PDB file of C-alpha atoms in Angstrom:
ATOM      1  CA  UNK A   1      22.469  23.822 -38.823  1.00  0.00           C
ATOM      2  CA  UNK A   2      24.635  25.110 -35.600  1.00  0.00           C
ATOM      3  CA  UNK A   3      21.940  23.598 -33.512  1.00  0.00           C
ATOM      4  CA  UNK A   4      23.189  19.958 -33.978  1.00  0.00           C
ATOM      5  CA  UNK A   5      26.447  20.609 -32.068  1.00  0.00           C
ATOM      6  CA  UNK A   6      24.115  21.099 -29.242  1.00  0.00           C
ATOM      7  CA  UNK A   7      21.531  18.613 -29.856  1.00  0.00           C
ATOM      8  CA  UNK A   8      23.623  15.646 -30.742  1.00  0.00           C
ATOM      9  CA  UNK A   9      25.685  15.815 -27.510  1.00  0.00           C
ATOM     10  CA  UNK A  10      22.641  16.353 -25.692  1.00  0.00           C
ATOM     11  CA  UNK A  11      21.031  13.173 -27.489  1.00  0.00           C
ATOM     12  CA  UNK A  12      24.293  11.016 -26.610  1.00  0.00           C
ATOM     13  CA  UNK A  13      24.135  12.122 -22.623  1.00  0.00           C
ATOM     14  CA  UNK A  14      20.276  11.159 -22.230  1.00  0.00           C
ATOM     15  CA  UNK A  15      21.095   7.728 -24.252  1.00  0.00           C
ATOM     16  CA  UNK A  16      23.768   7.346 -21.531  1.00  0.00           C
ATOM     17  CA  UNK A  17      21.358   8.081 -18.903  1.00  0.00           C
ATOM     18  CA  UNK A  18      18.692   5.926 -20.081  1.00  0.00           C
ATOM     19  CA  UNK A  19      21.232   2.895 -20.371  1.00  0.00           C
ATOM     20  CA  UNK A  20      22.382   3.525 -16.878  1.00  0.00           C
ATOM     21  CA  UNK A  21      18.833   3.900 -15.534  1.00  0.00           C
ATOM     22  CA  UNK A  22      18.555   0.424 -17.471  1.00  0.00           C
ATOM     23  CA  UNK A  23      21.303  -1.312 -16.044  1.00  0.00           C
ATOM     24  CA  UNK A  24      20.744  -0.047 -12.565  1.00  0.00           C
ATOM     25  CA  UNK A  25      17.238  -1.252 -12.519  1.00  0.00           C
ATOM     26  CA  UNK A  26      18.444  -5.136 -13.690  1.00  0.00           C
ATOM     27  CA  UNK A  27      21.160  -5.002 -11.115  1.00  0.00           C
ATOM     28  CA  UNK A  28      18.337  -3.861  -8.156  1.00  0.00           C
ATOM     29  CA  UNK A  29      16.261  -6.600  -9.489  1.00  0.00           C
ATOM     30  CA  UNK A  30      13.532  -4.597 -10.721  1.00  0.00           C
ATOM     31  CA  UNK A  31      12.873  -7.356 -13.505  1.00  0.00           C
ATOM     32  CA  UNK A  32      13.467 -10.329 -11.245  1.00  0.00           C
ATOM     33  CA  UNK A  33       9.706 -11.312 -11.042  1.00  0.00           C
ATOM     34  CA  UNK A  34       7.328  -9.504 -13.695  1.00  0.00           C
ATOM     35  CA  UNK A  35       4.623 -12.378 -13.034  1.00  0.00           C
ATOM     36  CA  UNK A  36       4.540 -12.712  -9.512  1.00  0.00           C
ATOM     37  CA  UNK A  37       2.437  -9.703  -8.460  1.00  0.00           C
ATOM     38  CA  UNK A  38      -0.005  -9.958 -11.071  1.00  0.00           C
ATOM     39  CA  UNK A  39      -0.808 -13.846  -9.829  1.00  0.00           C
ATOM     40  CA  UNK A  40      -0.470 -12.765  -6.079  1.00  0.00           C
ATOM     41  CA  UNK A  41      -3.658 -10.409  -6.823  1.00  0.00           C
ATOM     42  CA  UNK A  42      -5.533 -13.612  -7.466  1.00  0.00           C
ATOM     43  CA  UNK A  43      -5.007 -15.255  -4.731  1.00  0.00           C
ATOM     44  CA  UNK A  44      -6.516 -14.009  -1.377  1.00  0.00           C
ATOM     45  CA  UNK A  45      -5.579 -15.219   2.130  1.00  0.00           C
ATOM     46  CA  UNK A  46      -8.232 -17.963   3.207  1.00  0.00           C
ATOM     47  CA  UNK A  47      -9.363 -17.926   6.764  1.00  0.00           C
ATOM     48  CA  UNK A  48      -9.074 -21.723   6.558  1.00  0.00           C
ATOM     49  CA  UNK A  49      -5.073 -21.601   6.227  1.00  0.00           C
ATOM     50  CA  UNK A  50      -4.938 -19.817   9.637  1.00  0.00           C
ATOM     51  CA  UNK A  51      -4.811 -21.255  13.128  1.00  0.00           C
ATOM     52  CA  UNK A  52      -7.445 -20.863  15.347  1.00  0.00           C
ATOM     53  CA  UNK A  53      -5.613 -17.934  17.274  1.00  0.00           C
ATOM     54  CA  UNK A  54      -4.367 -16.229  14.219  1.00  0.00           C
ATOM     55  CA  UNK A  55      -8.308 -16.445  13.285  1.00  0.00           C
ATOM     56  CA  UNK A  56      -9.335 -15.035  16.526  1.00  0.00           C
ATOM     57  CA  UNK A  57      -6.600 -11.850  16.090  1.00  0.00           C
ATOM     58  CA  UNK A  58      -7.768 -11.485  12.884  1.00  0.00           C
ATOM     59  CA  UNK A  59     -11.496 -11.032  13.851  1.00  0.00           C
ATOM     60  CA  UNK A  60     -10.639  -8.541  16.569  1.00  0.00           C
ATOM     61  CA  UNK A  61      -8.861  -6.426  14.444  1.00  0.00           C
ATOM     62  CA  UNK A  62     -11.467  -6.424  12.143  1.00  0.00           C
ATOM     63  CA  UNK A  63     -13.832  -5.464  14.807  1.00  0.00           C
ATOM     64  CA  UNK A  64     -11.828  -2.836  16.044  1.00  0.00           C
ATOM     65  CA  UNK A  65     -11.301  -1.228  12.647  1.00  0.00           C
ATOM     66  CA  UNK A  66     -15.330  -1.328  12.244  1.00  0.00           C
ATOM     67  CA  UNK A  67     -15.679   0.284  15.689  1.00  0.00           C
ATOM     68  CA  UNK A  68     -13.280   2.980  14.983  1.00  0.00           C
ATOM     69  CA  UNK A  69     -15.174   3.563  11.611  1.00  0.00           C
ATOM     70  CA  UNK A  70     -18.486   3.869  12.778  1.00  0.00           C
ATOM     71  CA  UNK A  71     -17.402   6.566  15.558  1.00  0.00           C
ATOM     72  CA  UNK A  72     -16.773   9.710  14.052  1.00  0.00           C
ATOM     73  CA  UNK A  73     -14.006  11.880  14.875  1.00  0.00           C
ATOM     74  CA  UNK A  74     -14.437  12.983  18.715  1.00  0.00           C
ATOM     75  CA  UNK A  75     -16.930  10.564  19.116  1.00  0.00           C
ATOM     76  CA  UNK A  76     -17.016   7.268  21.327  1.00  0.00           C
ATOM     77  CA  UNK A  77     -16.009   7.746  24.739  1.00  0.00           C
ATOM     78  CA  UNK A  78     -17.490  11.432  24.650  1.00  0.00           C
ATOM     79  CA  UNK A  79     -20.972  10.187  24.867  1.00  0.00           C
ATOM     80  CA  UNK A  80     -20.604   8.758  28.281  1.00  0.00           C
ATOM     81  CA  UNK A  81     -18.413  11.801  29.415  1.00  0.00           C
ATOM     82  CA  UNK A  82     -21.101  14.425  28.245  1.00  0.00           C
ATOM     83  CA  UNK A  83     -23.756  12.012  30.192  1.00  0.00           C
ATOM     84  CA  UNK A  84     -25.966  12.156  27.706  1.00  0.00           C
ATOM     85  CA  UNK A  85     -28.782   9.419  28.602  1.00  0.00           C
ATOM     86  CA  UNK A  86     -30.252   8.728  25.426  1.00  0.00           C
ATOM     87  CA  UNK A  87     -26.885   7.918  23.449  1.00  0.00           C
ATOM     88  CA  UNK A  88     -26.926   4.088  22.633  1.00  0.00           C
ATOM     89  CA  UNK A  89     -24.511   2.010  25.152  1.00  0.00           C
ATOM     90  CA  UNK A  90     -21.925  -0.039  23.474  1.00  0.00           C
TER      91      UNK A  90
END
């Protein structure tokens, strides 16, 4: 029975923390747009919406990323430096 003297204030403290956290979340805008992120994932950026210059940059970035993914760690320029004649040239 004496444990109630500890549990009741502890539960009130926990309740006050939960109420404070809820009001903080509302005030900071956590609940402003609940459906936007769910819909945004369905609409991918279309290449037709980009200008020709933006399309060129996007393709160049994609090629650059693919080139780096093909090379493992320490590869790439090292083939030419090592003088390996059988290594494929880019």
